[in-house]
Short mmCIF file of C-alpha atoms in Angstrom, two decimals:
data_model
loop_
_atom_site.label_atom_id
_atom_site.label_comp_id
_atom_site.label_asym_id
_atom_site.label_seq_id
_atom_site.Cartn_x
_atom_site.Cartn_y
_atom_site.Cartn_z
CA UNK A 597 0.00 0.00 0.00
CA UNK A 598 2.89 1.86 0.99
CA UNK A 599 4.83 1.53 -2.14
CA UNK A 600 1.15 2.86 -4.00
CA UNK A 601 0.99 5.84 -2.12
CA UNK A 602 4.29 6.80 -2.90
CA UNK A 603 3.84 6.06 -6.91
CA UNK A 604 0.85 8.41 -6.67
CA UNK A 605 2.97 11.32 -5.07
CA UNK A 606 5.25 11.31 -7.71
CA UNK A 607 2.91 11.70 -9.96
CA UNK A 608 0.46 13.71 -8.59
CA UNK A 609 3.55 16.23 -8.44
CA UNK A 610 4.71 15.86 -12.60
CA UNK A 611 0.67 16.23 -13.17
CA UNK A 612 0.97 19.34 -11.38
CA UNK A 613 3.51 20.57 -13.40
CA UNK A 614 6.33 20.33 -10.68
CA UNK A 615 9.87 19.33 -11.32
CA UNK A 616 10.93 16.08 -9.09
CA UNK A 617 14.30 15.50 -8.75
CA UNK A 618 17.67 15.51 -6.77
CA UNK A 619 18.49 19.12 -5.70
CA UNK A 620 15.72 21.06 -7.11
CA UNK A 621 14.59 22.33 -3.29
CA UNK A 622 17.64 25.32 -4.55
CA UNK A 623 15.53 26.25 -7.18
CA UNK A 624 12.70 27.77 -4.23
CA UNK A 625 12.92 31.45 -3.55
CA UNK A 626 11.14 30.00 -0.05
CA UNK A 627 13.49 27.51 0.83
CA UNK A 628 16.94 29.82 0.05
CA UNK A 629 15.26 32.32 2.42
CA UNK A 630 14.89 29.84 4.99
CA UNK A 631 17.94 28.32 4.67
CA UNK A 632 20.02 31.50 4.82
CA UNK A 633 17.78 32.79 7.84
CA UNK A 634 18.62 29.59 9.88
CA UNK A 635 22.20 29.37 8.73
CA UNK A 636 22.85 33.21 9.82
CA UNK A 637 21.11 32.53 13.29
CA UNK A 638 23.41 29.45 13.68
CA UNK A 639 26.76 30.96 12.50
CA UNK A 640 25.83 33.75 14.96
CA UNK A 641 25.51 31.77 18.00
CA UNK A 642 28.54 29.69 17.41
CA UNK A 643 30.58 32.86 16.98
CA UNK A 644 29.23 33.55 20.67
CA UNK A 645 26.39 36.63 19.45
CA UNK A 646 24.12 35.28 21.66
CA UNK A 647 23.65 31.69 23.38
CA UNK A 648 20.30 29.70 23.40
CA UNK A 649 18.44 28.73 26.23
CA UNK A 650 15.46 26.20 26.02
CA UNK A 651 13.24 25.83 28.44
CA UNK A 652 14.31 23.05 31.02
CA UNK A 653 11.26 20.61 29.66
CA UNK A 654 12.43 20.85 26.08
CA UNK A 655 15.64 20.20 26.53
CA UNK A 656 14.68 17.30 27.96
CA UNK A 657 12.19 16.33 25.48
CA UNK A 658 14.82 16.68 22.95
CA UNK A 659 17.67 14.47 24.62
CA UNK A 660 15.26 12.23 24.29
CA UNK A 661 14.55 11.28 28.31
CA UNK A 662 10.72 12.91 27.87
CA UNK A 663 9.59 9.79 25.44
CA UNK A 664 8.59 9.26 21.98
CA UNK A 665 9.10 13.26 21.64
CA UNK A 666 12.69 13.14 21.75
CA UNK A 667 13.40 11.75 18.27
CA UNK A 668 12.18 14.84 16.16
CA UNK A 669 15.20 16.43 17.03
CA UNK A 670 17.20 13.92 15.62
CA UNK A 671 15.47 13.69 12.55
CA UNK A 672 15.61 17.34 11.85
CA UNK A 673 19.02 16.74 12.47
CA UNK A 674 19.33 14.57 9.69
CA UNK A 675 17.22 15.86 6.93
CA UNK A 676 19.06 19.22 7.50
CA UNK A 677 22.01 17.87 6.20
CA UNK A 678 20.74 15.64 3.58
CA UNK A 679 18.89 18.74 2.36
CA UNK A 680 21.77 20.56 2.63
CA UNK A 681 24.05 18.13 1.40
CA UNK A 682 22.08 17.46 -2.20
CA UNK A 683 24.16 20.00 -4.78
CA UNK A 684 27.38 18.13 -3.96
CA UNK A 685 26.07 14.92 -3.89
CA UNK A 686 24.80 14.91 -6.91
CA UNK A 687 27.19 13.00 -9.04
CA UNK A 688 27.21 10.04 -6.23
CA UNK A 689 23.84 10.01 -5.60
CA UNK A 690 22.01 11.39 -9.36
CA UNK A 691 21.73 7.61 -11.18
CA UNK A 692 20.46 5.79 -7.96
CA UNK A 693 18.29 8.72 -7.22
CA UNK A 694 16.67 8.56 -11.33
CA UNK A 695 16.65 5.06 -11.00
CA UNK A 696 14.06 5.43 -7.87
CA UNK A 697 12.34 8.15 -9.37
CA UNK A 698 11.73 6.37 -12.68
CA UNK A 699 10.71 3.48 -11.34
CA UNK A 700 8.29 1.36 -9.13
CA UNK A 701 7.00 2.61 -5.43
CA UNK A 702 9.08 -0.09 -3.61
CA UNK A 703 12.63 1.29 -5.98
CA UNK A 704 11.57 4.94 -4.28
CA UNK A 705 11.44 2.72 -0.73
CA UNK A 706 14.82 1.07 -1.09
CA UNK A 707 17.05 3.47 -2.36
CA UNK A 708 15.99 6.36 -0.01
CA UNK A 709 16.24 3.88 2.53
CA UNK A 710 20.00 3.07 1.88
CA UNK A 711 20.79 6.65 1.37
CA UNK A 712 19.48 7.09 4.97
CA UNK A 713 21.10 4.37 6.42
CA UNK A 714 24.20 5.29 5.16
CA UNK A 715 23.67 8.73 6.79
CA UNK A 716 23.07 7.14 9.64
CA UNK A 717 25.96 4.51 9.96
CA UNK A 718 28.59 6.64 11.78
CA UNK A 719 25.48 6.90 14.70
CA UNK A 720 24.57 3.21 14.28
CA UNK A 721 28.35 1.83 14.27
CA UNK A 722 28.91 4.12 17.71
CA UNK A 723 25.94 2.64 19.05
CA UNK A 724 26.50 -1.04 18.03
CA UNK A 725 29.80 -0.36 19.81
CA UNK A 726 30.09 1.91 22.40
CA UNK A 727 33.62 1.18 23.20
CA UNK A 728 34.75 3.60 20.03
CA UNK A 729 33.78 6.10 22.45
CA UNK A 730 36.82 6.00 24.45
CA UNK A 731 38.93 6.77 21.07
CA UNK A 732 37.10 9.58 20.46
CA UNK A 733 38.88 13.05 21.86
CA UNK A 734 37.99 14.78 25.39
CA UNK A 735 36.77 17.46 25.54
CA UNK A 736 38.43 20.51 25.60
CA UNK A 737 40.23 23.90 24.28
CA UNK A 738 40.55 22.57 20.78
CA UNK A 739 36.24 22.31 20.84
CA UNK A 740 36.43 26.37 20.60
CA UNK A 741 38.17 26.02 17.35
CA UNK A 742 35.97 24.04 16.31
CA UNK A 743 32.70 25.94 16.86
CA UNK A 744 35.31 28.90 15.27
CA UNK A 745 35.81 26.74 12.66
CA UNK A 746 31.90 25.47 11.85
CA UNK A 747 31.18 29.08 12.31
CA UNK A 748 33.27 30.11 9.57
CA UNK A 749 31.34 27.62 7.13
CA UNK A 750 28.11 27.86 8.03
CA UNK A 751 28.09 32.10 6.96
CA UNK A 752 30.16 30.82 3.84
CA UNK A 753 27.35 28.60 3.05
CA UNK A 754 25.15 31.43 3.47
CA UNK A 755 27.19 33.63 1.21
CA UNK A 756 26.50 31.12 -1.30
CA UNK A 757 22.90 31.16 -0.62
CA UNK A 758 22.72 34.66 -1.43
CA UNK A 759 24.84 34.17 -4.57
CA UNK A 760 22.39 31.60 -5.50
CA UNK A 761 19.25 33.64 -4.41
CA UNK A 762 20.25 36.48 -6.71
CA UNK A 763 19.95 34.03 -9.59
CA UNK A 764 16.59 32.90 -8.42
CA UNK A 765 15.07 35.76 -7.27
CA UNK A 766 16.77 38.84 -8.09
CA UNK A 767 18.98 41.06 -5.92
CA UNK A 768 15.50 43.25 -3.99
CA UNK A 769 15.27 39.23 -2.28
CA UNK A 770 18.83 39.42 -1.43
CA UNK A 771 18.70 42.83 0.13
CA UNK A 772 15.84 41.74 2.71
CA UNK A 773 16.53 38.45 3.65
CA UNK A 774 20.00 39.79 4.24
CA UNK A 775 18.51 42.78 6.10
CA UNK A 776 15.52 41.13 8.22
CA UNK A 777 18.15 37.94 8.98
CA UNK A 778 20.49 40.36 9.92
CA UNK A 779 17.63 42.23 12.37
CA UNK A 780 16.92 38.65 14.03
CA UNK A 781 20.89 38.33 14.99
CA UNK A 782 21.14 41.62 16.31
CA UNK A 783 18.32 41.45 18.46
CA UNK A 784 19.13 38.26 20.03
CA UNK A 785 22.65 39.87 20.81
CA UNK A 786 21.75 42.69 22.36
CA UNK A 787 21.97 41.87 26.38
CA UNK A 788 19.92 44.08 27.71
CA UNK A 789 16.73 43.12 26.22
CA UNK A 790 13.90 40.96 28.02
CA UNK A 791 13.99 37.57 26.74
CA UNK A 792 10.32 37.23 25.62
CA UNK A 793 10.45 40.65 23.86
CA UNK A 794 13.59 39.59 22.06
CA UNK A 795 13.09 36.56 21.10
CA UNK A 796 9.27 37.42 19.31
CA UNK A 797 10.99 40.33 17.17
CA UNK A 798 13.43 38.00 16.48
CA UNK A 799 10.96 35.39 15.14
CA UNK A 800 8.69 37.89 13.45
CA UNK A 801 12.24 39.00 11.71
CA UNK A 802 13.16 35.82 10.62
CA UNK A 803 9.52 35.02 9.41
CA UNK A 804 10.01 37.92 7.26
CA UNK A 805 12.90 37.42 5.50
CA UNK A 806 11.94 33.74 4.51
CA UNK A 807 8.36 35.42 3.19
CA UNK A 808 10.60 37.73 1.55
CA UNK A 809 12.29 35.58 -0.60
CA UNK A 810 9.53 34.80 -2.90
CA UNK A 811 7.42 38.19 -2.33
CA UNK A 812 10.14 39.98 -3.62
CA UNK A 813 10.91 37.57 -6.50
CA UNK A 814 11.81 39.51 -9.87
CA UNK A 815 12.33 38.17 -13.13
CA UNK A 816 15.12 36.34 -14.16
CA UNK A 817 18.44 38.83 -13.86
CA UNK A 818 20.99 38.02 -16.69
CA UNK A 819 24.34 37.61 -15.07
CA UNK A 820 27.35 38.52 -16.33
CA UNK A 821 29.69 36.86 -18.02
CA UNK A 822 33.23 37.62 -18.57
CA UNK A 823 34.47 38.03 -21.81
CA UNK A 824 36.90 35.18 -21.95
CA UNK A 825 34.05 33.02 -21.33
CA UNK A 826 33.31 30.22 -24.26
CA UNK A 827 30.16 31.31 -26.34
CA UNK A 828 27.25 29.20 -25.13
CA UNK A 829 23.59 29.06 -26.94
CA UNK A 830 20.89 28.97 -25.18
CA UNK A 831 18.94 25.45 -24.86
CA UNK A 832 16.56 25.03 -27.66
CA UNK A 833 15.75 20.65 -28.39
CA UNK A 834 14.32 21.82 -31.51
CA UNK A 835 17.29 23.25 -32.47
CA UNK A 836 19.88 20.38 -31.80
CA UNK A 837 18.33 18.71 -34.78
CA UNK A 838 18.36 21.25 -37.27
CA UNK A 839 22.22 21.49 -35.91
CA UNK A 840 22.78 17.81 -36.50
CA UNK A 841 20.91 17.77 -39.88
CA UNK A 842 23.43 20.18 -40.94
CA UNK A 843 26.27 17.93 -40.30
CA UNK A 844 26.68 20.09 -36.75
CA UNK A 845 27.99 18.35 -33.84
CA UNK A 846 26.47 19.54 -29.94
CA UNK A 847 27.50 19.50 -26.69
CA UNK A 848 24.60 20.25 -24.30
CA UNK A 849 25.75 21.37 -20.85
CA UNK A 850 22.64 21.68 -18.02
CA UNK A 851 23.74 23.64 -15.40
CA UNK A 852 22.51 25.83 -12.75
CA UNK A 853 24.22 28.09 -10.51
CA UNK A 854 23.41 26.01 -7.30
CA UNK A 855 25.27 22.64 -9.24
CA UNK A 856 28.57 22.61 -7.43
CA UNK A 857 29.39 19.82 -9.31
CA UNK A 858 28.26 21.30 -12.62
CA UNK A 859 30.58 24.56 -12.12
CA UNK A 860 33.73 21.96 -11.30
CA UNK A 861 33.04 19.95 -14.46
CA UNK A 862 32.85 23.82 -16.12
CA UNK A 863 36.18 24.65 -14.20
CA UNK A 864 38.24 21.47 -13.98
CA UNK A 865 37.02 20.05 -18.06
CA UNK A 866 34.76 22.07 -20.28
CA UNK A 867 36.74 25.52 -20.06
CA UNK A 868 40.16 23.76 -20.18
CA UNK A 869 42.16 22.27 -23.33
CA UNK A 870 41.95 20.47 -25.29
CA UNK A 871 37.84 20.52 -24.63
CA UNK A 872 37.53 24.15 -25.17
CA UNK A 873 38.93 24.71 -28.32
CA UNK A 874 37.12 21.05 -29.50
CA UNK A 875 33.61 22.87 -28.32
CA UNK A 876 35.03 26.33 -29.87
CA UNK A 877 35.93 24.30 -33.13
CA UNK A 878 34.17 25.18 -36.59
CA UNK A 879 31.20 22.80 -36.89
CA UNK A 880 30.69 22.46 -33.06
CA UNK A 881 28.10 24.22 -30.89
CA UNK A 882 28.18 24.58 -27.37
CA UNK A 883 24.57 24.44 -26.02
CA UNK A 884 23.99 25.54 -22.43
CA UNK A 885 20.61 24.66 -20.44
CA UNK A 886 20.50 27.22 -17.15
CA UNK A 887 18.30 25.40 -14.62
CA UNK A 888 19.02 27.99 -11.89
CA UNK A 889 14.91 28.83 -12.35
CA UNK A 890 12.29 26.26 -12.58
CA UNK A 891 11.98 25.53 -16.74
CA UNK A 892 9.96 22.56 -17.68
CA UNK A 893 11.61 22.44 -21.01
CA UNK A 894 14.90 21.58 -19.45
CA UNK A 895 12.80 19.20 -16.96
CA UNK A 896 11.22 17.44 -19.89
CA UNK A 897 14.42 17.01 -21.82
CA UNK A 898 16.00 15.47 -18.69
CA UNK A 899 13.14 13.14 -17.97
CA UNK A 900 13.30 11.76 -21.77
CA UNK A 901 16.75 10.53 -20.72
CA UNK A 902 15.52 8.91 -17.47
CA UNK A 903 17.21 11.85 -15.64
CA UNK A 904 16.06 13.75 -12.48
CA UNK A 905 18.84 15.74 -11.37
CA UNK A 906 22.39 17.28 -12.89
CA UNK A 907 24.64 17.79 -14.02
CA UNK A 908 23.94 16.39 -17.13
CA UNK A 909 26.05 16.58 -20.76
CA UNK A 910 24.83 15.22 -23.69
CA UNK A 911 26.54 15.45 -27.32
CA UNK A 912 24.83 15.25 -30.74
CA UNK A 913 25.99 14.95 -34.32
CA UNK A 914 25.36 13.24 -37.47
CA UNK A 915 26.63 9.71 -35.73
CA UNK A 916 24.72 10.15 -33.07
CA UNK A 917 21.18 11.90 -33.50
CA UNK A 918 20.11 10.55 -30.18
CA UNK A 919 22.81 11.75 -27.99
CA UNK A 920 25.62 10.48 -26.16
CA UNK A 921 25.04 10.83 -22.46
CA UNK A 922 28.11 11.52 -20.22
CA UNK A 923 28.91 10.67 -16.81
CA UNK A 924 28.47 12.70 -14.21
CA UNK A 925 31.54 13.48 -13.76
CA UNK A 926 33.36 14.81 -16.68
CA UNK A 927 36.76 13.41 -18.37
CA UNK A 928 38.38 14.75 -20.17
CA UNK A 929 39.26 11.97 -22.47
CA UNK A 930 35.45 11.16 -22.22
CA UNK A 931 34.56 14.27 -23.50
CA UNK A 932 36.96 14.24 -27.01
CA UNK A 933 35.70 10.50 -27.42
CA UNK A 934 31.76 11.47 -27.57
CA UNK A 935 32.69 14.72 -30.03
CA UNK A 936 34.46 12.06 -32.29
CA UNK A 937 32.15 9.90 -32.23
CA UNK A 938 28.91 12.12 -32.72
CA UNK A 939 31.13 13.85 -35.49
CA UNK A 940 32.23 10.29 -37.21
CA UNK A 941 35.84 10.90 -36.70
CA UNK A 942 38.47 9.05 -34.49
CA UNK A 943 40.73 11.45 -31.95
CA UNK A 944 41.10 9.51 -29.11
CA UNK A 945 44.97 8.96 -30.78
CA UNK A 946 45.30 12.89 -31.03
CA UNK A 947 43.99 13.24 -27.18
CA UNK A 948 46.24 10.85 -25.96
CA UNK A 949 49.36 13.06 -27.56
CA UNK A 950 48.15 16.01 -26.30
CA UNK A 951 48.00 14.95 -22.64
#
């Protein structure tokens, strides 16, 4: 019954006309805003703004000793990071994540069941033996370095956000969730304030600045791009075809500003020889899908490939009409291999000589 249910969701949601796939939560005005909001608040406190203090009953609930209460904390815990966690996990996680989407209820079941078991296997190994415990270091000066440390990331993470929610939103959502987050922190560090008083601006602050993030939304900025920067097309399927009829070859790159992994296969492959020149080559076009926004022309063209997440590089030409779908991660040597073999022509000997 379970497995139904579950079918039906899916579903229901592509009916709707909503994108389901790995990541896509960073496509949300909403959930940036959130995310930056509680990220701020937490960087904050570990860089010792402001401490909190929970009531003496919910701290108790939440260690767990007031009953079946205590394990919401924990699973917050968890989907936090696994949230969190999806733009670079992408290329580990993107085929076994289609493979559940595209299939059967029970495929869904499994999969996301492994994936959270394997989130959960430092906790489970600890717990299977609690004698790793007395390995594990005391506690001490070095754990102020640490929350240093974690503070550090946690606002670069939310510098990202905001890099990301320009993209998405435009730079008026930027401005307030920066300036209504930033309200929240200062409140809660100012000392001298009572501590219900505080802490309801604080709230109402922080419920602002996630409301703000779509409210404000504009429409979709054009970034800029440098000018050493390959020329890209934009994404049009009907247009890889009238490329490849004229003896064109393609090289589709979906991306999105979010895709960690997509701008390291742009950094580390694509924009380095000899792949850029091949892409910059007569005959070649470089074709680039931006699925920083919600498009459901990029979503369909994913989903015809079985694909529910990126990055994702395809390349076209008169030898191969239907595309030939790369990894993940890119190569290098994958890349030259798929251009001469979409093209007809055999350079895996010239790519070997010029590494």
């Amino acid at each position: 019954m379970s497995y139904r249910v579950t079918s039906q969701r899916k579903s229901t949601l592509q009916t709707a006309g909503l994108s389901v796939g790995w990541g896509l939560q960073f496509q949300s005005p909403l959930f940036l805003a959130a995310m930056i909001a509680v990220l701020l608040v937490f960087s904050a406190n570990l860089f010792g703004a402001f401490e909190f203090a929970l009531p003496h009953g919910m701290q108790t609930r939440l260690a767990g000793a007031g009953g079946r209460n205590g394990y919401s904390a924990d699973f917050f815990t968890g989907m936090f990071g696994a949230v969190m966690a999806t733009p670079c996990s992408a290329p580990f996680l993107g085929t076994a994540v289609a493979f559940a989407l595209a299939g059967r209820g029970v495929d869904i079941l499994i999969v996301f069941t492994s994936l959270g078991l394997g989130l959960a296997l430092p906790y489970l190994v600890i717990a299977a033996f609690p004698r790793l415990v007395a390995f594990m270091p005391k506690p001490g000066r070095w754990m102020l370095i640490i929350k240093s440390v974690m503070g550090v990331l946690l606002l670069a993470t939310a510098v990202w956000l905001f890099w990301v929610l320009d993209g998405v939103a435009g730079l008026a959502s930027v401005i307030a969730v920066a300036a209504l987050s930033g309200l929240a922190v200062l409140i809660l560090s100012l000392p001298n304030v009572q501590s219900q008083f505080r802490w309801s601006i604080a709230i109402a602050s922080l419920v602002l600045a996630i409301a703000a993030g779509p409210l404000l939304q504009q429409s979709a900025p054009a970034r800029s791009t440098p000018q050493l920067a390959m020329a890209w097309i934009a994404f049009d399927r009907s247009e890889i075809a009238k490329r490849v009829s004229a003896g064109e070859v393609v090289f589709v790159d979906v991306t999105a500003d979010w895709c960690l992994t997509c701008k390291a296969n742009k950094t580390l492959i694509i924009d380095r020889e000899p792949v850029r020149s091949a892409l910059e080559a007569p005959g070649v076009t470089a074709m680039q899908a931006d699925w920083t926004r919600p498009d459901t022309r990029i979503s369909r063209y994913l989903e015809s490939f079985g694909r529910y997440g990126i990055p994702f590089n395809a390349v076209y030409g008169p030898s191969a009409p239907n595309g030939i779908v790369l990894s993940e991660l890119l190569k290098t040597e994958d890349v030259m291999n798929a251009l001469a073999q979409a093209s007809g022509r055999d350079v895996s000997a010239k790519v070997a000589g010029q590494e």
